[in-house]
């Protein structure tokens, strides 16, 4: 029996896929990367915003076509959309044989066995043999052995699950449950295993990494966790994503400043800067606090790369609110910035807010910010021409005859690349010094320095 996987959404979802992969392989099933060769396909879905739900539905429909035309025996839907719309999926997609919410990922082997046993079985009138599991997302066992789906030199480490921030636009607390940290000892042990596997870059993730430890230890402990990981491993690059500005402690800044293996890179999703919009979003802290945190980070760590995201078109966002945000982007000159139009999600408080914004207005505002950020990024990249950057090589493109990889300023699957020529053969996972000679959009181009 061959099992295929489609993993959608964020790296946090990807880690759930890796855990399920391990459990399926441990149960004796064979994994195939080709959906057309699979007997059963598992689709690990995302449902964060409308576009993610559409992508999940499109994938279900694509795999359903294989079941109808290519001999596929079963379809299992897991992940955030399964958690949020489990019964609706079974009602709307008769081709789906099993649905597991995020609180039931450890039931994946039982689901595969059920689908295997019932595949092709002639059912009696009114009989439905489909498998459905919807466990308590707040008590599901965190962590677990996994099969990495990242390149052999890189991995993610999820340090907590769930979220307690309750932003009014976000469905994650209802999908993923309350915030729960994993113990330091457990995370250090996992990091050591990854180190022994040869991991060169470890990316720390959670819904809110800066909240880490408050539920277990009564204080924000991300700085202590980072120190414990570096004290017990030799992993050269450790990157931190998904930080919140109101929880950036002096201890965290000091750890990033003094610990040479913690990259000077921080993902800080700000979402807006207008106080009236921040208040309606239920973001913690006002604009003055955000500006103070940015100033402190840049003062203490002058070369820090700050990545952020913004939401435009939130209900009630006035032209004045947007102009405030546009000016803020120009002033702060973020190293990296993503802009999203507000997605109206049922079940969230903002869904019922008055003054919903027209879709075209949302799109226009996003375009303005993205054009502004493109100019900022282009100027910042051009300033790097002539400089030497440290690059983690990812692969070689035989068509262009360029190697490519990422610098310390580039997070996996999010930011740009560094393309470079080399007279010497460079293995994926190797570090190489690259002298920058040109830029293209968000990417750098150069040549490898000789050892």
XYZ file of C-alpha atoms in Angstrom:
451
model
C 0.000 0.000 0.000
C 1.544 3.308 -1.141
C 0.642 6.589 0.570
C 1.145 10.015 -0.980
C 1.116 13.397 0.744
C 0.096 16.909 -0.238
C 1.205 19.388 2.436
C -0.182 22.916 2.220
C 0.212 26.067 4.279
C 2.859 27.237 6.692
C 5.923 25.489 8.146
C 3.918 24.736 11.310
C 1.571 22.633 9.202
C 4.561 21.078 7.464
C 5.837 19.746 10.798
C 2.492 18.025 11.373
C 2.960 16.378 7.981
C 6.412 15.187 9.036
C 5.012 13.623 12.226
C 2.286 11.829 10.259
C 4.830 10.598 7.720
C 6.854 8.980 10.495
C 3.824 7.281 12.020
C 2.704 5.916 8.640
C 6.167 4.584 7.758
C 6.496 3.053 11.241
C 3.225 1.219 10.598
C 4.748 -0.420 7.518
C 3.297 1.679 4.714
C 5.336 2.925 1.776
C 5.520 6.649 1.026
C 5.547 7.805 -2.591
C 6.228 11.358 -3.783
C 4.082 10.730 -6.867
C 0.367 11.169 -6.301
C -0.384 9.187 -9.472
C 1.372 6.138 -7.968
C -0.346 6.326 -4.588
C -3.143 4.101 -3.324
C -4.117 6.664 -0.680
C -3.380 10.407 -0.716
C -3.349 12.508 2.449
C -3.988 16.230 1.965
C -2.808 18.321 4.927
C -4.791 21.519 4.445
C -4.567 25.176 5.420
C -7.531 27.426 6.208
C -5.941 30.618 7.530
C -7.387 32.962 4.912
C -9.730 32.651 1.922
C -6.945 32.053 -0.612
C -5.564 29.209 1.524
C -8.991 27.582 1.735
C -9.375 27.844 -2.026
C -5.982 26.194 -2.533
C -7.006 23.380 -0.191
C -10.304 22.840 -2.008
C -8.580 22.883 -5.395
C -6.191 20.187 -4.208
C -9.048 18.035 -2.916
C -10.749 18.327 -6.300
C -7.527 17.456 -8.134
C -6.985 14.336 -6.028
C -10.670 13.437 -6.381
C -10.109 13.381 -10.159
C -7.344 10.808 -9.633
C -9.743 8.689 -7.614
C -12.286 8.780 -10.395
C -9.926 8.343 -13.347
C -6.635 6.883 -12.114
C -7.463 4.114 -9.673
C -6.722 6.001 -6.465
C -8.322 4.050 -3.617
C -8.685 6.659 -0.889
C -8.435 10.334 0.118
C -7.734 11.580 3.643
C -8.037 15.274 4.544
C -6.186 16.585 7.597
C -5.009 19.927 8.945
C -6.562 23.300 9.596
C -9.433 23.086 7.116
C -10.265 19.621 8.416
C -10.367 21.027 11.947
C -12.512 23.967 10.934
C -14.870 22.324 8.446
C -14.649 18.587 9.117
C -18.292 17.612 8.698
C -18.771 20.029 5.794
C -15.876 18.374 3.942
C -17.539 14.972 4.277
C -20.844 16.437 3.103
C -19.437 18.396 0.171
C -16.826 15.921 -1.079
C -18.150 12.349 -1.239
C -14.772 11.290 -2.694
C -13.121 12.004 0.693
C -12.831 8.844 2.811
C -11.473 10.252 6.072
C -11.141 13.598 7.844
C -8.845 14.313 10.813
C -8.733 17.601 12.709
C -5.466 18.992 14.071
C -6.226 17.379 17.414
C -6.249 13.951 15.754
C -3.039 13.784 13.725
C -1.879 10.815 15.808
C -4.932 8.896 14.543
C -3.512 8.953 11.036
C -2.557 5.261 10.964
C -6.049 4.235 12.087
C -7.467 6.426 9.318
C -5.226 4.840 6.677
C -6.185 1.342 7.874
C -9.867 2.222 7.788
C -9.623 3.596 4.255
C -7.601 0.566 3.166
C -10.172 -1.857 4.569
C -13.149 -0.068 3.058
C -11.666 0.767 -0.355
C -13.799 -0.792 -3.065
C -16.129 -2.302 -0.490
C -19.718 -2.494 -1.644
C -21.755 -0.543 0.861
C -25.309 -1.148 1.912
C -27.891 1.536 1.283
C -27.362 4.397 3.739
C -24.077 2.975 5.006
C -21.157 5.388 5.396
C -17.835 3.793 6.314
C -15.839 7.010 6.221
C -13.435 7.752 9.064
C -13.831 10.960 11.081
C -11.714 12.034 14.063
C -11.975 15.353 15.841
C -9.934 15.142 19.038
C -9.300 17.871 21.581
C -6.832 20.251 19.937
C -5.874 21.608 23.352
C -4.613 18.271 24.654
C -3.076 16.658 21.573
C 0.461 15.411 22.194
C 2.986 17.925 20.886
C 6.174 17.017 19.081
C 7.012 13.445 18.203
C 9.354 11.654 15.833
C 9.164 12.886 12.263
C 10.537 12.406 8.769
C 11.997 15.678 7.515
C 10.546 17.086 4.305
C 13.014 19.970 4.270
C 16.414 19.734 2.551
C 18.879 17.584 4.498
C 20.761 20.634 5.800
C 17.748 22.583 7.169
C 14.892 21.950 9.585
C 12.142 23.670 11.534
C 11.646 23.379 15.282
C 8.111 24.089 16.538
C 8.422 25.241 20.130
C 4.738 25.668 20.973
C 1.243 25.182 19.612
C -1.871 27.334 19.600
C -2.306 31.032 20.299
C -3.844 33.215 23.005
C -3.511 36.603 21.278
C -7.063 36.589 19.869
C -6.543 39.094 17.060
C -10.026 39.885 15.781
C -9.241 38.867 12.183
C -7.654 35.515 12.998
C -9.197 32.042 13.256
C -6.018 30.319 14.469
C -6.985 30.143 18.193
C -10.192 28.331 17.224
C -8.315 26.040 14.830
C -5.146 25.341 16.797
C -6.371 25.879 20.361
C -4.880 27.642 23.343
C -1.177 28.412 23.597
C 0.952 25.508 24.888
C 4.757 25.543 25.161
C 6.922 22.451 24.876
C 9.437 21.935 27.717
C 12.971 23.212 27.199
C 14.442 19.748 27.784
C 12.289 18.205 25.065
C 13.188 20.911 22.550
C 16.894 20.697 23.327
C 16.790 16.924 22.842
C 15.105 17.359 19.454
C 17.618 20.025 18.436
C 20.466 17.666 19.367
C 18.986 14.942 17.159
C 18.781 17.405 14.274
C 22.352 18.477 14.920
C 23.496 14.854 14.733
C 21.715 14.591 11.367
C 23.882 17.392 10.009
C 21.399 20.269 10.098
C 23.088 23.593 9.306
C 20.093 25.893 9.730
C 17.426 25.548 12.422
C 14.379 27.797 12.117
C 12.408 28.358 15.317
C 8.649 28.591 14.722
C 5.344 28.812 16.599
C 2.204 30.882 16.299
C 3.949 33.320 18.669
C 7.553 32.399 19.482
C 8.014 35.320 21.864
C 5.289 33.995 24.164
C 7.324 30.834 24.676
C 7.489 29.604 28.270
C 4.900 31.871 29.888
C 2.530 28.951 30.497
C 5.218 26.561 31.807
C 7.645 28.851 33.593
C 5.676 32.025 34.328
C 7.855 34.234 32.127
C 8.860 34.735 28.522
C 11.757 32.335 28.014
C 12.660 32.427 24.324
C 16.087 33.854 25.148
C 16.790 31.038 27.619
C 15.625 28.426 25.104
C 17.920 29.835 22.408
C 20.859 29.753 24.812
C 20.066 26.174 25.826
C 19.940 25.068 22.184
C 23.240 26.710 21.298
C 24.877 25.353 24.467
C 23.887 21.808 23.522
C 24.342 21.774 19.736
C 26.757 22.912 17.061
C 24.107 24.078 14.565
C 25.688 27.138 12.888
C 22.557 29.095 11.970
C 19.533 29.503 14.222
C 16.748 31.720 12.892
C 13.676 33.001 14.758
C 10.304 33.622 13.089
C 6.863 34.840 14.212
C 7.784 37.219 17.042
C 5.342 39.735 18.492
C 6.517 43.289 19.262
C 4.869 43.524 22.683
C 6.858 40.486 23.902
C 10.341 41.450 22.659
C 12.231 41.415 25.952
C 15.591 42.980 26.756
C 16.815 39.455 27.427
C 15.875 38.310 23.918
C 17.589 41.299 22.319
C 20.704 40.688 24.431
C 20.774 37.011 23.452
C 20.466 37.803 19.759
C 23.194 40.424 20.092
C 25.701 38.308 22.011
C 25.101 34.817 20.651
C 26.991 34.499 17.338
C 24.876 31.563 16.128
C 21.540 33.366 16.470
C 21.097 35.099 13.133
C 20.501 38.832 13.192
C 17.111 38.281 11.588
C 13.704 38.645 13.153
C 10.221 38.112 11.738
C 7.996 40.672 13.426
C 4.429 40.692 11.989
C 3.163 44.196 12.828
C -0.038 44.182 10.695
C -0.598 47.956 10.999
C 0.601 51.130 12.711
C -2.578 53.217 13.034
C -3.687 53.061 16.673
C -7.363 52.944 15.725
C -6.785 49.968 13.419
C -4.515 48.216 15.933
C -7.225 48.608 18.566
C -9.914 47.100 16.314
C -7.520 44.278 15.437
C -6.992 43.645 19.173
C -3.252 43.904 18.664
C -1.456 44.286 21.970
C 0.313 47.628 22.361
C 0.059 50.936 20.552
C 2.060 52.438 17.716
C 4.518 54.143 20.092
C 5.449 50.755 21.535
C 6.023 49.343 18.045
C 8.279 52.244 17.111
C 10.204 51.920 20.373
C 10.816 48.208 19.807
C 12.056 48.818 16.270
C 14.376 51.574 17.490
C 15.761 49.394 20.290
C 16.396 46.452 17.975
C 18.279 48.647 15.528
C 20.218 50.410 18.260
C 21.372 47.193 19.931
C 21.806 45.142 16.723
C 22.629 47.640 13.937
C 22.814 44.994 11.181
C 19.540 43.288 12.118
C 17.227 42.235 9.292
C 13.617 42.955 10.229
C 10.888 41.215 8.265
C 7.261 42.194 8.794
C 3.766 41.777 7.368
C 0.856 44.190 7.042
C -2.885 43.824 6.497
C -4.612 46.505 4.415
C -8.340 47.000 4.060
C -9.237 45.965 7.595
C -12.838 46.987 8.423
C -12.974 50.695 9.185
C -9.490 51.440 7.822
C -9.811 55.038 6.660
C -7.741 56.764 4.021
C -5.982 58.537 6.875
C -5.204 55.193 8.550
C -3.748 53.869 5.319
C -1.673 56.991 4.688
C -0.288 56.594 8.203
C 0.746 53.043 7.356
C 2.214 54.014 3.972
C 4.318 56.740 5.571
C 5.442 54.332 8.292
C 6.695 51.861 5.678
C 8.674 54.611 3.943
C 10.155 55.821 7.223
C 11.123 52.473 8.711
C 12.526 50.971 5.502
C 12.011 47.346 6.508
C 14.459 44.802 5.138
C 11.570 42.548 4.155
C 7.808 43.181 4.103
C 4.773 41.267 2.914
C 1.371 42.872 2.411
C -1.980 41.081 2.497
C -5.501 42.269 1.875
C -7.876 41.641 4.769
C -9.645 38.284 4.451
C -13.082 38.178 6.066
C -13.163 34.911 8.021
C -16.390 33.546 9.466
C -16.246 32.889 13.190
C -13.876 35.784 13.867
C -15.029 39.005 15.554
C -13.982 41.160 12.583
C -16.299 39.227 10.285
C -19.245 41.150 11.740
C -17.517 44.534 11.964
C -19.155 47.486 10.241
C -17.396 49.424 7.483
C -16.106 46.467 5.478
C -13.753 47.727 2.756
C -14.353 47.267 -0.978
C -12.122 44.581 -2.520
C -10.740 46.927 -5.176
C -9.771 49.447 -2.499
C -7.969 46.681 -0.617
C -6.107 45.657 -3.760
C -5.140 49.249 -4.595
C -3.767 49.795 -1.103
C -1.772 46.568 -1.238
C -0.296 47.561 -4.602
C 0.788 50.955 -3.249
C 2.594 49.407 -0.283
C 4.224 46.680 -2.366
C 5.538 49.200 -4.904
C 6.960 51.248 -2.076
C 8.600 48.193 -0.495
C 10.038 47.064 -3.841
C 11.888 50.371 -4.156
C 13.160 50.084 -0.587
C 14.341 46.514 -1.133
C 15.963 47.401 -4.459
C 17.937 50.249 -2.869
C 18.993 48.031 0.037
C 20.130 45.266 -2.313
C 22.045 47.674 -4.554
C 23.895 48.900 -1.483
C 25.221 45.335 -1.095
C 26.987 45.381 -4.471
C 30.670 44.854 -3.798
C 30.045 43.324 -0.385
C 30.768 39.713 0.584
C 27.860 37.740 2.066
C 27.812 34.344 3.742
C 25.552 31.972 1.787
C 24.144 28.547 2.593
C 24.231 26.771 -0.769
C 20.968 25.055 -1.704
C 21.583 23.640 -5.176
C 22.920 24.112 -8.711
C 20.894 25.038 -11.794
C 22.481 23.363 -14.847
C 20.483 25.544 -17.257
C 21.752 28.896 -15.991
C 24.962 27.350 -14.626
C 24.428 29.236 -11.390
C 24.482 27.914 -7.873
C 21.914 29.390 -5.540
C 21.298 29.646 -1.834
C 20.325 32.016 0.934
C 22.213 34.554 2.977
C 21.719 35.125 6.681
C 19.172 37.771 5.664
C 16.935 35.294 3.814
C 14.506 32.914 5.521
C 13.598 29.655 3.727
C 10.572 29.731 1.413
C 9.944 33.408 2.262
C 12.730 35.699 1.146
C 14.983 36.024 -1.870
C 17.932 33.993 -3.120
C 21.602 34.565 -3.811
C 22.676 33.258 -7.227
C 26.380 32.795 -7.808
C 28.999 31.355 -10.104
C 31.773 29.182 -8.734
C 34.930 27.688 -10.231
C 34.795 25.019 -7.540
C 32.045 22.468 -7.021
C 29.801 23.470 -4.108
C 27.754 20.827 -2.292
C 24.238 21.678 -1.047
C 24.429 22.530 2.642
C 27.860 24.126 2.328
C 28.626 27.667 3.410
C 30.311 29.859 0.830
C 31.424 33.474 0.714
C 29.837 35.264 -2.242
C 30.827 38.685 -3.550
C 27.737 40.510 -4.795
C 28.003 42.103 -8.238
C 24.362 42.724 -9.286
C 20.729 42.542 -8.135
C 17.487 41.361 -9.740
C 14.259 42.297 -7.939
C 14.630 40.693 -4.488
C 17.619 38.481 -5.368
C 21.385 38.991 -5.358
C 23.869 37.728 -7.937
C 27.610 37.258 -7.538
C 30.533 34.892 -7.562
C 32.003 32.592 -4.948
C 35.237 33.663 -3.328
C 38.034 31.116 -3.531
C 38.931 29.343 -0.308
